[in-house]
XYZ file of C-alpha atoms in Angstrom:
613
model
C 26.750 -71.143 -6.496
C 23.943 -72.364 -8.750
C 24.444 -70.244 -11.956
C 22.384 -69.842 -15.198
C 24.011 -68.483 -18.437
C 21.877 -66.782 -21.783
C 24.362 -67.250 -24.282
C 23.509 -65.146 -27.145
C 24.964 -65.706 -30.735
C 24.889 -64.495 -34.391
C 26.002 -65.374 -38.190
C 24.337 -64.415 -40.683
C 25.215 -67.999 -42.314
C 23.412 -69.586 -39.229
C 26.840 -71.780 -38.981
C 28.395 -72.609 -35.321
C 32.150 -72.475 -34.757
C 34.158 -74.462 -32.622
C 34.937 -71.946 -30.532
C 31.423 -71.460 -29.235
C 30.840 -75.287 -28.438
C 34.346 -75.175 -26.428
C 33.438 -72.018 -25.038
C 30.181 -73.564 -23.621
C 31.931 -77.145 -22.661
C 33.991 -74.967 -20.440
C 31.439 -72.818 -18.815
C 29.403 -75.787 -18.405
C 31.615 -76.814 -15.302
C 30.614 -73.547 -13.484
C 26.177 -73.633 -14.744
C 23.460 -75.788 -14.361
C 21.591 -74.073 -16.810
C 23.022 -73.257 -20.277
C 20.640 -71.377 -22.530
C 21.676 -69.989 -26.152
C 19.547 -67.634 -27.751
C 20.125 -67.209 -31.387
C 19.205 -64.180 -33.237
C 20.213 -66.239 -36.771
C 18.623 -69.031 -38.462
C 20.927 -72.386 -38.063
C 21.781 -74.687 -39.862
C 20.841 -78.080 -39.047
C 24.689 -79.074 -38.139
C 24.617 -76.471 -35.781
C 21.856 -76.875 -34.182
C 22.979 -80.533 -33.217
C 26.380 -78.952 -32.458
C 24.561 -76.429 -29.701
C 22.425 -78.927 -28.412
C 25.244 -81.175 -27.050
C 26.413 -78.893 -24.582
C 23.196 -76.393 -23.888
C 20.224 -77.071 -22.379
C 18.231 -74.834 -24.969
C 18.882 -73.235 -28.056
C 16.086 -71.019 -29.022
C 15.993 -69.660 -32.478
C 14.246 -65.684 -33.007
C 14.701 -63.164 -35.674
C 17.064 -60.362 -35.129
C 14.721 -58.004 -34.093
C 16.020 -55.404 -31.315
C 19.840 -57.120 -31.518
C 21.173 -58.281 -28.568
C 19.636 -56.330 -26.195
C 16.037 -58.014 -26.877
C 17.514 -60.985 -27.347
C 18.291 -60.919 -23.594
C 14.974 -59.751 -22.375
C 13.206 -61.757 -24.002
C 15.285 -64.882 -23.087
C 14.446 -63.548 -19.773
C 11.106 -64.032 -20.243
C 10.552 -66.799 -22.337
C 12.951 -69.069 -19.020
C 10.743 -67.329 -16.576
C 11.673 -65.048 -13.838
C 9.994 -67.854 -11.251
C 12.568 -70.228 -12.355
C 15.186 -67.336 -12.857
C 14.733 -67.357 -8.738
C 16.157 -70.363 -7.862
C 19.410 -69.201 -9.342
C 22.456 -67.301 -7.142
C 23.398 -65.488 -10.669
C 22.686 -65.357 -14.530
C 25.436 -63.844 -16.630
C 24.179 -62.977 -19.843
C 26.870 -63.020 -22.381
C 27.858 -63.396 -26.238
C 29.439 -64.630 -29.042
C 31.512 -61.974 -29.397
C 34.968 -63.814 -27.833
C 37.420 -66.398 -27.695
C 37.243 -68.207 -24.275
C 38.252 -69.287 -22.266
C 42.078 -68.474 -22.636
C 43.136 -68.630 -18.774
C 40.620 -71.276 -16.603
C 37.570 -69.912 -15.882
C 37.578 -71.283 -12.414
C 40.775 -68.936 -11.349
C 37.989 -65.994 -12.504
C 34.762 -67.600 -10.651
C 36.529 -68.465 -7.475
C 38.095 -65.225 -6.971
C 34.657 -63.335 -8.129
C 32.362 -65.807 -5.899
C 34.019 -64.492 -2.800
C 33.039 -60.591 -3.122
C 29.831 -59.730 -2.385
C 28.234 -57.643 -4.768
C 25.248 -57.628 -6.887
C 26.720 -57.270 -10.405
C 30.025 -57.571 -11.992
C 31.726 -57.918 -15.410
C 34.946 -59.287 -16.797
C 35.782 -55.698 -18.452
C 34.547 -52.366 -18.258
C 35.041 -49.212 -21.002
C 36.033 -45.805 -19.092
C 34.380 -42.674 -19.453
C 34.450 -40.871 -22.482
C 34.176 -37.362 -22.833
C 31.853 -36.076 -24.802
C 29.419 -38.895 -25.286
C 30.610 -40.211 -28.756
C 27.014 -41.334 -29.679
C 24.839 -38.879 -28.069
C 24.816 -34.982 -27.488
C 25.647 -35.901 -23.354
C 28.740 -34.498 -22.077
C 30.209 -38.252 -20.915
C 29.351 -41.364 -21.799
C 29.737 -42.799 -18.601
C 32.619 -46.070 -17.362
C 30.805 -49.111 -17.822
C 30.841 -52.941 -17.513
C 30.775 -54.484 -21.116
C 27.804 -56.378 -22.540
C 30.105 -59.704 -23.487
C 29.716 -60.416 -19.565
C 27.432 -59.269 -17.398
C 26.789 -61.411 -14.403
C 23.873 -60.298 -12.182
C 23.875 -61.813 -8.573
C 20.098 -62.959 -6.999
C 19.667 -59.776 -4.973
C 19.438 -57.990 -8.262
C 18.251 -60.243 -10.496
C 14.731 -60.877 -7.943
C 13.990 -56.717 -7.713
C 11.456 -54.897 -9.381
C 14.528 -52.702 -10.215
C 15.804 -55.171 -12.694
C 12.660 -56.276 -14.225
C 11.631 -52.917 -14.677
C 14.665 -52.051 -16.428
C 14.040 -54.595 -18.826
C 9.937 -54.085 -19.207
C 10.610 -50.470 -20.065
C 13.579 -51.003 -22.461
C 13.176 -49.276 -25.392
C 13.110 -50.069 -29.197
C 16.488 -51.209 -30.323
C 16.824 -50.709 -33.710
C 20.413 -50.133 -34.705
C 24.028 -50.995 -32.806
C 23.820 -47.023 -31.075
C 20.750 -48.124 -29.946
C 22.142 -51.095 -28.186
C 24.760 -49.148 -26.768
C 23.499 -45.782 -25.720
C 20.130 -47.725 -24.292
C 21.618 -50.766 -22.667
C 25.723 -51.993 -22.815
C 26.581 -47.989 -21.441
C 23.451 -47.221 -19.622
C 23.502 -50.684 -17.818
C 26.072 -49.720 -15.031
C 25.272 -45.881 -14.337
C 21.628 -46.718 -13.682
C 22.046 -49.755 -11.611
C 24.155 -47.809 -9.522
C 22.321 -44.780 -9.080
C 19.916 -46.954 -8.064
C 22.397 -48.516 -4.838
C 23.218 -51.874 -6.074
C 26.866 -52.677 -5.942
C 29.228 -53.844 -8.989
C 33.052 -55.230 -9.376
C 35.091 -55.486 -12.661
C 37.116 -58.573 -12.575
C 40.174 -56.513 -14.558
C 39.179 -53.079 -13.602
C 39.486 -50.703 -16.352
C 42.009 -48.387 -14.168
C 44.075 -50.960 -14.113
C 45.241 -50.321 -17.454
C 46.225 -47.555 -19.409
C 43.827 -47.658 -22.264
C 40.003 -45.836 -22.496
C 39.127 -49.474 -23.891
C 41.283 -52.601 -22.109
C 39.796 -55.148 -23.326
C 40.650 -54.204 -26.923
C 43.453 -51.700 -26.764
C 45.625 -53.780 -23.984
C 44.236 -57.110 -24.689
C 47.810 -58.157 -24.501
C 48.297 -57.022 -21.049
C 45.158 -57.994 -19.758
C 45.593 -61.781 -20.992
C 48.901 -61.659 -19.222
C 47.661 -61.266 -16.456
C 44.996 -63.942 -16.682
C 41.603 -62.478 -18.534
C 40.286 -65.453 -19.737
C 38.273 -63.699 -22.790
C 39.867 -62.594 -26.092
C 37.508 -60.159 -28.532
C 37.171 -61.685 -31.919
C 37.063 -58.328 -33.300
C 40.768 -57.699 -33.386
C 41.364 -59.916 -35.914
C 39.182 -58.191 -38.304
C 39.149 -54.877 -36.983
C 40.317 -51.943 -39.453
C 43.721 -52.151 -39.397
C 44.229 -48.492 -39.648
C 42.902 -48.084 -36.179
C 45.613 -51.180 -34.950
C 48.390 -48.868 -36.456
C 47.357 -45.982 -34.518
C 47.064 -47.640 -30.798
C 50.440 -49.740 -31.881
C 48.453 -52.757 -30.972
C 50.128 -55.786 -32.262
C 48.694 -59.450 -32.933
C 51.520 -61.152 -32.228
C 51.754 -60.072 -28.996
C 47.979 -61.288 -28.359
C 48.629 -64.463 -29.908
C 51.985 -64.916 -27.939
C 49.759 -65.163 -24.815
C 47.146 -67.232 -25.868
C 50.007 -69.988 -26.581
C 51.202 -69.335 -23.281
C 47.820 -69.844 -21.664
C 47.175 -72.912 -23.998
C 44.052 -72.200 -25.736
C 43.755 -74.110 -28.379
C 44.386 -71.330 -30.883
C 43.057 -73.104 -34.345
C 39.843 -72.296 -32.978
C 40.502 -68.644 -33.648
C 41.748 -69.236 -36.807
C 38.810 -71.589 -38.432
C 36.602 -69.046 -36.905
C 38.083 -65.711 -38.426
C 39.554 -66.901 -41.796
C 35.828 -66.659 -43.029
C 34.835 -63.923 -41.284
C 37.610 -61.071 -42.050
C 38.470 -59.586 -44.684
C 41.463 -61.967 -45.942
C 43.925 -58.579 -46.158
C 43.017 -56.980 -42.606
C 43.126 -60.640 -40.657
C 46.632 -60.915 -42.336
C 47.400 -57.026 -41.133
C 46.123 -57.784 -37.970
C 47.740 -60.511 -36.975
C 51.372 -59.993 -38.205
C 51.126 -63.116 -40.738
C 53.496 -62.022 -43.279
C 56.964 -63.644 -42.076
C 60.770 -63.525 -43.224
C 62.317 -66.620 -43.577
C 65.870 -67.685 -42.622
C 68.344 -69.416 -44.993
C 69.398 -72.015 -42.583
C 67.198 -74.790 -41.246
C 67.767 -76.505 -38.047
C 68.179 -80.617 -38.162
C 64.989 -80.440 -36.033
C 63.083 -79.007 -38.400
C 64.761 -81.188 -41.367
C 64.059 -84.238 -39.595
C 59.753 -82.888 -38.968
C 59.894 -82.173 -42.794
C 61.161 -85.828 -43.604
C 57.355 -86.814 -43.067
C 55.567 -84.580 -45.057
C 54.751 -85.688 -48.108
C 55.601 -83.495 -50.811
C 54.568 -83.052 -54.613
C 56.253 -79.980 -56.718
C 53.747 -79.402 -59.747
C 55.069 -76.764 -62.141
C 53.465 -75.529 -65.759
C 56.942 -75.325 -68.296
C 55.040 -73.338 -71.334
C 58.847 -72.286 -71.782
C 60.475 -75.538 -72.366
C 63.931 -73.459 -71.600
C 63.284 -72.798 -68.090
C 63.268 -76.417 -67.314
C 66.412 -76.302 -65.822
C 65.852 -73.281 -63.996
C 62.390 -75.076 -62.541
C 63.989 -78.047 -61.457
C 66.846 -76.617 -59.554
C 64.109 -74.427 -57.312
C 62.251 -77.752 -56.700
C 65.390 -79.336 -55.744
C 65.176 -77.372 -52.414
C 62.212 -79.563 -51.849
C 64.256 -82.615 -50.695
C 64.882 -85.880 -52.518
C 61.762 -87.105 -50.885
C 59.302 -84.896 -53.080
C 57.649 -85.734 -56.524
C 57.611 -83.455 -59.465
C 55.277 -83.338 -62.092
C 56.039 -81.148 -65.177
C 53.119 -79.847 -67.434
C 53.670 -78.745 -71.300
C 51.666 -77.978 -74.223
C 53.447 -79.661 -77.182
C 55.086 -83.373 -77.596
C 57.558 -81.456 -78.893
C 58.362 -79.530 -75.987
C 57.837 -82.594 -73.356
C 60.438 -84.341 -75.855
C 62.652 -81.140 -74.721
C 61.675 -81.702 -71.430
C 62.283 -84.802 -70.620
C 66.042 -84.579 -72.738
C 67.163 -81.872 -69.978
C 65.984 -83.919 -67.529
C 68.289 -86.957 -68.226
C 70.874 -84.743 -69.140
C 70.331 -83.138 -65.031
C 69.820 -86.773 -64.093
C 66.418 -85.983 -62.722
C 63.222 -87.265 -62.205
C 59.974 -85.958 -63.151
C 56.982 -86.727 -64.586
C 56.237 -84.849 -68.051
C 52.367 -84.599 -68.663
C 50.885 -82.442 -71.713
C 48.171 -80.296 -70.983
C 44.899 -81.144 -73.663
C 45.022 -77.208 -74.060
C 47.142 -74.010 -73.187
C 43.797 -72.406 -72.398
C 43.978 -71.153 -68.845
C 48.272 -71.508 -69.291
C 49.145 -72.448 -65.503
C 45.857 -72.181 -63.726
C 44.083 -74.591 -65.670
C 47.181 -77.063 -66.457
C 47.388 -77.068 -62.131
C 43.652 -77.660 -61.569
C 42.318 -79.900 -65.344
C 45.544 -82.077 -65.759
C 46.995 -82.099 -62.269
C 43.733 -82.763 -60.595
C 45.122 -86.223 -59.485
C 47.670 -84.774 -57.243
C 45.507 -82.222 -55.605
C 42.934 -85.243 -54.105
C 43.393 -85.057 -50.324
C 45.303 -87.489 -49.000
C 47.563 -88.201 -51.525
C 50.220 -85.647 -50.205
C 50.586 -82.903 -47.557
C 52.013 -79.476 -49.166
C 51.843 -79.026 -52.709
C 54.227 -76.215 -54.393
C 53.349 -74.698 -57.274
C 55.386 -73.003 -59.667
C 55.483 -72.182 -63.731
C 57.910 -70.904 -66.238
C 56.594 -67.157 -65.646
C 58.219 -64.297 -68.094
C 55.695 -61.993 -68.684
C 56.410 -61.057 -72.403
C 54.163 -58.602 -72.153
C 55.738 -56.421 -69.569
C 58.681 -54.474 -69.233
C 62.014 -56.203 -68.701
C 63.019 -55.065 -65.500
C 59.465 -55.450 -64.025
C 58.629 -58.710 -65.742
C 62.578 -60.224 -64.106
C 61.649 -58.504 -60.792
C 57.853 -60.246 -61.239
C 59.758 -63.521 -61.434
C 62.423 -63.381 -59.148
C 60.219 -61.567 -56.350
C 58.155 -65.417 -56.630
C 60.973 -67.751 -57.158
C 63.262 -66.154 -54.414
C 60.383 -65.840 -52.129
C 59.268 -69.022 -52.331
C 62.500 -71.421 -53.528
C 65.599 -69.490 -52.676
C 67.447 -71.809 -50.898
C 67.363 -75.441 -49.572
C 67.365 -73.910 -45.697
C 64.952 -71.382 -46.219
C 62.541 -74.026 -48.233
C 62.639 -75.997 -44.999
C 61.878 -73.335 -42.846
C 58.982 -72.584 -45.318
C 57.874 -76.435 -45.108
C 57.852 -76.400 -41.397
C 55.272 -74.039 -41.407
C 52.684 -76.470 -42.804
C 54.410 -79.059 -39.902
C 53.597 -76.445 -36.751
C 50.501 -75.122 -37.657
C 47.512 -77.397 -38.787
C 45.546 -74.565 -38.987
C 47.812 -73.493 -42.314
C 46.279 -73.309 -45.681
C 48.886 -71.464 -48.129
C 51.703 -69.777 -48.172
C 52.799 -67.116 -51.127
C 54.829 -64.108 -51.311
C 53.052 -60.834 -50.964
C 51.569 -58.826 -53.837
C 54.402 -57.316 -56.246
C 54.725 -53.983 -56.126
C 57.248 -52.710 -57.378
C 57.139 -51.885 -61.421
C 53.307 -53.087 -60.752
C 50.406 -50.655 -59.368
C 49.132 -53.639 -57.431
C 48.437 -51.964 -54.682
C 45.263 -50.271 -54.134
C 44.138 -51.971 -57.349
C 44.874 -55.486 -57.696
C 41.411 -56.535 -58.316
C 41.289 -54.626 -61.281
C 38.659 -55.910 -63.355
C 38.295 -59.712 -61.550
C 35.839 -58.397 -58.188
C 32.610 -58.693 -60.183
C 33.399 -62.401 -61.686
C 35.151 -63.326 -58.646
C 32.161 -62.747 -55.900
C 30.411 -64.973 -58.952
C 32.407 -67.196 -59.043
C 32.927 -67.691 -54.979
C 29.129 -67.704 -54.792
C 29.170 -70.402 -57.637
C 31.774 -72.418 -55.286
C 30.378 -71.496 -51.898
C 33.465 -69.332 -50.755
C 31.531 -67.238 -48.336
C 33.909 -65.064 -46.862
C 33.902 -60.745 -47.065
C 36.273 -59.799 -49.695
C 38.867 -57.280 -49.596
C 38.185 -54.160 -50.465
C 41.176 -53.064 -53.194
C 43.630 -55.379 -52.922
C 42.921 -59.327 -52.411
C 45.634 -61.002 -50.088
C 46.254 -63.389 -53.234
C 49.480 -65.312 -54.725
C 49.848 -63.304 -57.583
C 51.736 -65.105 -60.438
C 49.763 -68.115 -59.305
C 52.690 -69.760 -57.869
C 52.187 -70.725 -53.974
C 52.611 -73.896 -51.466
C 49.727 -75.203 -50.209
C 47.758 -78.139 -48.569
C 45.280 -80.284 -51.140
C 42.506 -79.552 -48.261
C 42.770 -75.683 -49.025
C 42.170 -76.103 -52.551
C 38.582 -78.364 -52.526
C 36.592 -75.505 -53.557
C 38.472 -75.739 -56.470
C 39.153 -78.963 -57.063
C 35.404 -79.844 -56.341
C 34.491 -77.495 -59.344
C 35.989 -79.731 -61.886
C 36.492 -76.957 -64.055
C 37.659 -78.112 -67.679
C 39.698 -76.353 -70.387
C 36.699 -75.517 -72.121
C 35.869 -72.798 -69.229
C 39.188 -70.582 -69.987
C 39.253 -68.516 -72.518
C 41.591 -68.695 -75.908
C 44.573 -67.397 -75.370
C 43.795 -63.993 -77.158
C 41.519 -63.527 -74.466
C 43.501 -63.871 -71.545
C 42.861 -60.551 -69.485
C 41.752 -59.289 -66.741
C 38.684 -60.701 -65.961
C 38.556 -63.894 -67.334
C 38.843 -67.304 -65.478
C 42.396 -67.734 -64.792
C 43.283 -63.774 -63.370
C 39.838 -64.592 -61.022
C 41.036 -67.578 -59.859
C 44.749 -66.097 -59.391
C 43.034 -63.889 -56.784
C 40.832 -66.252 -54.659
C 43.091 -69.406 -54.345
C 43.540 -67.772 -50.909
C 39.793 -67.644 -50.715
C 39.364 -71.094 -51.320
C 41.993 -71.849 -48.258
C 40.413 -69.390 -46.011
C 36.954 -70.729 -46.762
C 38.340 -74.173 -45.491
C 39.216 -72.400 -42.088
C 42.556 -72.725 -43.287
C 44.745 -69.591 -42.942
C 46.988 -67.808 -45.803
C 50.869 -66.873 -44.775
C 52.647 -64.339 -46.603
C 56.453 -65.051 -46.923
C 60.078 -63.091 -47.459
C 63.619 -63.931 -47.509
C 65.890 -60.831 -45.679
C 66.970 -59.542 -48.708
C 63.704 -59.218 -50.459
C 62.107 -57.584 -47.053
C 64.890 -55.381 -47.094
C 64.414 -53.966 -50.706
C 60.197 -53.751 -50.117
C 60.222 -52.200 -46.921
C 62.591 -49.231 -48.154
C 60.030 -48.615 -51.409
C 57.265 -48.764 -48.976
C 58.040 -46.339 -46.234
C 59.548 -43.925 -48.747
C 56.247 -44.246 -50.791
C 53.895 -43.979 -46.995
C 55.768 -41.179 -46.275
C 55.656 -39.490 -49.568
C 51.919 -39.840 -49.368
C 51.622 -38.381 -46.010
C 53.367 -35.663 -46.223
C 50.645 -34.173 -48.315
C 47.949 -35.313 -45.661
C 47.292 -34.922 -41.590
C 48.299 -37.183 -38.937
C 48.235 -40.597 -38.753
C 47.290 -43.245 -41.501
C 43.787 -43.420 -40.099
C 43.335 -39.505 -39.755
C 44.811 -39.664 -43.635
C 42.398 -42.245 -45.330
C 39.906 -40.399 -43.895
C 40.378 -37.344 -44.940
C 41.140 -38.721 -48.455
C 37.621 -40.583 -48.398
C 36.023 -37.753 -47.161
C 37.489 -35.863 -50.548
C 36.366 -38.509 -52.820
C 32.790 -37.920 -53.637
C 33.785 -34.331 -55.398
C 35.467 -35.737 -58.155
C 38.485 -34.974 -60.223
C 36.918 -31.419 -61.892
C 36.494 -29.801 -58.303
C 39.633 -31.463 -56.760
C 41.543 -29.611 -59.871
C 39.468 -26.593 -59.313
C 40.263 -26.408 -55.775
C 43.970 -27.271 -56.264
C 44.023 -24.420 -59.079
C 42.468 -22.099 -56.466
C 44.474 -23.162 -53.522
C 47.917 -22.752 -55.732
C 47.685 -20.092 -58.477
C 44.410 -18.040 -57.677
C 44.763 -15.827 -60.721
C 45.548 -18.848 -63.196
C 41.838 -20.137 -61.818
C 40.374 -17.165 -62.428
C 41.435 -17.395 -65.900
C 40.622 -20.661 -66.615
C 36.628 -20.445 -64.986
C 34.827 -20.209 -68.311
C 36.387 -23.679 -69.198
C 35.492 -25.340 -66.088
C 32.385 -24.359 -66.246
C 31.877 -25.756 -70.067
C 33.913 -28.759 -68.837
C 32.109 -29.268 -65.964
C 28.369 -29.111 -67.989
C 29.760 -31.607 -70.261
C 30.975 -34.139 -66.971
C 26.862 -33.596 -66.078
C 25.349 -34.515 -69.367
C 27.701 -37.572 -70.152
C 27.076 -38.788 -66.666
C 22.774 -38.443 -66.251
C 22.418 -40.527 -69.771
C-alpha cells in the first residue's frame, strides 16, 4: 500500500525530541512520503534533525492549530499528487511511538476494507461537554487518522476541508474537526474501523484512562500527556504510571525517550506524581548490584561548617564503598586543623579544602570550591551532604530536618547500594533526594516561599526552560542529594563566585543559595535527566501516617474526591478572607453575625482603600 503521512508538530521552543525522529524512522518503513508540518519556529538543530528522516518539513505560524495545519498541508502537497496514494494518515506529535511494531497494526488494518480508520476512538459523551448539544458524539482521535483513497479522492473530503471553519482556540479544534470528523463522514456513507475499539474497554477515554490495558494488548501509541497531566485527575480514575511504564519495558521501547522528552516539559512535581517516582529503598543489597556499583565512580563532597559533625559525616559516606573519594569543605584553618585530627584519629581519608568564604554556606562551598569535581567525566554520581543543624529552628524539627536527609539518603551500607544502582539502571537518571520535609515544616503548599520570582530569573539567566511548579518545587531541600556531574552543567556552567551570595546576615529566603536549593532539580531536568525521590521503610512509614491523617482531616471539611475538593477550594479563593469569615460567621452563629455587621462593614471599607492605592 503506497502511504503518505502529514506529521504535524509543536514546541513553543522550536526544539525536536528524540522521540519524534524515532517515531518517524519507524513509520518510515510503512510511507513513501513523510511530510512534517510545523506550526513552531525551529531551531536550526532541529530542522537538520527532521530532515534526515522526512521528505519535507514545512515551517507556518500557528494560526488555526492543528486543524489548519492539516488542510493546508493538504494543499500546499497537492491533491493531484495526494491521488497516487492508497492512504494519508494525518497524525501528531502528541505520542510516544511506536511501543508495539507498527507492522503488527498495518498488516492487520491493510486487510479490512474501509475508507477511514484510527488507532483510538473517545465514546460518546452525554451532554456535549463543549457545546450546548445533547452528545458529543464516539469518535476516532485526531493523533491518527488514516483516510483510505476512496475517501481521500471525493468531493466529500475536500469539501470538508474547503469549508472548515476558523479555528481559533483548542474547543474550536475539537468541536469543529477531532469530534465532528467521524459523525459526518459517516452520515455521509463512508465506512470507518478503530484499531482498539473504544468498547473494548471500560473507560469513556481508552487511550488515556486504560492506556495500561490497551498497551497490553499491543497499541503501539502512548499519549505524552499522562506524564504531565494534573495529577488530581490520575487520583480520581486510579490510573497509575507504573503500570504504563511496566508495559512499555515489556514492549521494549526505548523508554529514555519519554523521559528526555517530558522532564522539560512537565511540571517537575506532577511528572514525579504521575509516574510513581518517589521509591522506598531496601536495607540489603544484592551481590549483583554490589558488583554493578564497583564501576561507578564515586566522589562524596560534604560542607563541615560544624567541625564536630565530622565524624558523624564520614561514617554516612562510609556507606559509599572504599572505592569513593571524599572531599571535606571548611571555613577556618582552624577548623580543617580539627578536621583533618578526627580524621587520623578514624583512620580515614579525605581531602580537607577551605572555602575562600562562608558566603552561600553549602551551596556555594559545593559549586565555587568543589567545581573541580563536578566537571563531567571525572566521576559518575556525586553525593552531597553538609553538617546541617538548623540553629535557627526548633529542636525537634531542626533533628527531624537532619535525620529525615541523612537517613534518607545514607542510612545504611545496603540501602546506599540500592540507592547507587539507580544511577547504574537508568541512564536517563539525574538526581536523587528525599522528598520535601514536612513534618515541623509548612513545606507543603509553600515551599517556594519567597525564591519563585528570583528563581524563574535565575533559570532564564541559565537557560532552564522548563514550567515550574506551581507551590511546591520537587527540590532537595537541605541541599543535600546524589547526583550525576551532567545534571548539574547549568550550574556549573554559571561559574558563580562567592561574591554572588549574600553575607551571612542575609541569608533568607530569597537570596542565591535558598533559589538554587530549589532548582538543582531544575538544572537535572533541563538536561533531560530525571529527579527520583527516595525513602527507607521506616521513614515512609512515619510520612505516610502524617499525610493521610492530614488528607483526610482536610477533606472532611470538603466534597468528594481530591479533584472535586481543590476545586471547590479554588473556586472560594477569589472572595477573600473578610467574606470567607463573614460567611463562616453566618453559616455557624447567625445572631453573633448579625451583631458583628457594623464592623465588617468598617473593616471591610478599610480592606478597599488599603488595597486601590
Amino acid at each position: 500500500m503506497r502511504r503518505a503521512v502529514i506529521y504535524l508538530f509543536y514546541d513553543k521552543s522550536g526544539q525536536v525530541d528524540d522521540y519524534v525522529t524515532y517515531n518517524l524512522e519507524k513509520l518510515r518503513e510503512h510511507a513513501e512520503l513523510i511530510f512534517v508540518v510545523s506550526n513552531s519556529v525551529l531551531t536550526e538543530t532541529s530542522k537538520q534533525k527532521l530532515s534526515k528522516v522526512a521528505d519535507t518539513v514545512w515551517e507556518r505560524e500557528n494560526n488555526g492549530f492543528d486543524v489548519y495545519a492539516y488542510k493546508e498541508s493538504l494543499e500546499k502537497i497537492g491533491w493531484e499528487r495526494l491521488d497516487s496514494f492508497d492512504e494519508v494518515i494525518l497524525m501528531n506529535y502528541t505520542f510516544f511511538g511506536p511501543i508495539h511494531p507498527y507492522a503488527d497494526m498495518f498488516n492487520r488494518m491493510d486487510a479490512i476494507d474501509t475508507d477511514f480508520w484510527g488507532i483510538s476512538a473517545h465514546k460518546a459523551v452525554r451532554p456535549h461537554p463543549f457545546t450546548v448539544a445533547l452528545e458529543m458524539p464516539l469518535h476516532i482521535q485526531s493523533h491518527w487518522i488514516a483516510v483510505r483513497h476512496k475517501l481521500l479522492a471525493s468531493t466529500d473530503f475536500r469539501q470538508y476541508w474547503a469549508t472548515m471553519p476558523p479555528i481559533n482556540s483548542y474547543t474550536d479544534s475539537v468541536v469543529h474537526h477531532e469530534s465532528r470528523f467521524t459523525k459526518h463522514f459517516a452520515d455521509l456513507g463512508w465506512r470507518y474501523e478503530v484499531a482498539w475499539p473504544a468498547e473494548n474497554y471500560p473507560a469513556v477515554h481508552p487511550i488515556f484512562d486504560n492506556a495500561a490495558l490497551m498497551l497490553a494488548d499491543g497499541c503501539p501509541i502512548l499519549k505524552r500527556r499522562l506524564f504531565f497531566h494534573d495529577p488530581l485527575y490520575l487520583d480520581k480514575q486510579a490510573i497509575i504510571g507504573a503500570d504504563i511504564m511496566r508495559e512499555v519495558r515489556r514492549a521494549g521501547y526505548p523508554e529514555e525517550l519519554i523521559w528526555q522528552n517530558v522532564s522539560h516539559n512537565a511540571k517537575p512535581r506532577v511528572l514525579s506524581t504521575n509516574f510513581n517516582l518517589t521509591q522506598v529503598l531496601d536495607d540489603n543489597a544484592e551481590e549483583s548490584v554490589l558488583a554493578a556499583n564497583a564501576k561507578l565512580r564515586i566522589a562524596g563532597v560534604a560542607h563541615a561548617f560544624y567541625a564536630d559533625m565530622t565524624a558523624e559525616i564520614m561514617k554516612r559516606f562510609s556507606y559509599l564503598g572504599d572505592h569513593a573519594q571524599i572531599f571535606l569543605t571548611t571555613s577556618t584553618p582552624e577548623k580543617k586543623t580539627q578536621i583533618e585530627q578526627q580524621l587520623q584519629t578514624m583512620g580515614r581519608q579525605a581531602e580537607v579544602r577551605i572555602v575562600e568564604s562562608n558566603r552561600g554556606r553549602d551551596v556555594s562551598a559545593f559549586l565555587v570550591t568543589c567545581a573541580d569535581v563536578l566537571e563531567p567525566g571525572r566521576f559518575d554520581v556525586v553525593a552531597k551532604i553538609h553538617s546541617k543543624k538548623s540553629a535557627q529552628d526548633a529542636y525537634n524539627a531542626a533533628e527531624l530536618f537532619k535525620r529525615h536527609l541523612f537517613e534518607n539518603l545514607l542510612p545504611s551500607p545496603g540501602y546506599t547500594a540500592n540507592l547507587l544502582h539507580l544511577f547504574v539502571t537508568e541512564p536517563y537518571l539525574g538526581m536523587v533526594f528525599p522528598p520535601a520535609v514536612s513534618l515541623g515544616y509548612p513545606t507543603l503548599g509553600h515551599a517556594w516561599f519567597a525564591n519563585k520570582k528570583p528563581a524563574l530569573a535565575l533559570c532564564e539567566r541559565l537557560g532552564i526552560k522548563l514550567p515550574f511548579d506551581d507551590t511546591t518545587p520537587l527540590s532537595p531541600y537541605g541541599s543535600m542529594f546524589f547526583a550525576r556531574p551532567e545534571a548539574l552543567l547549568p550550574l556549573t556552567k554559571a561559574h558563580f563566585t562567592f561574591n554572588d551570595f549574600p553575607e551571612e546576615g542575609q541569608y533568607s529566603d530569597g537570596s542565591l543559595a535558598h533559589v538554587i536549593e530549589r532548582i538543582f532539580s531544575y538544572s537535572s531536568l533541563s538536561e533531560g535527566l530525571i529527579c527520583k525521590s527516595v525513602m527507607n521503610r521506616e521513614w515512609a512509614g512515619i510520612y505516610y501516617g502524617f499525610m493521610e491523617y492530614r488528607v483526610q482531616a482536610l477533606l472532611s471539611q470538603l466534597p468528594g474526591f481530591p479533584l472535586e475538593a481543590v476545586t471547590a477550594l479554588q473556586n472560594r479563593r477569589p472572595y477573600g478572607l473578610l467574606p470567607e469569615l463573614k460567611l463562616t460567621l453566618q453559616r455557624r452563629s447567625p445572631h453573633l453575625a448579625k451583631t458583628l455587621r457594623p464592623f465588617y462593614l468598617l473593616a471591610r471599607q478599610v480592606y478597599h482603600k488599603v488595597r486601590s492605592r
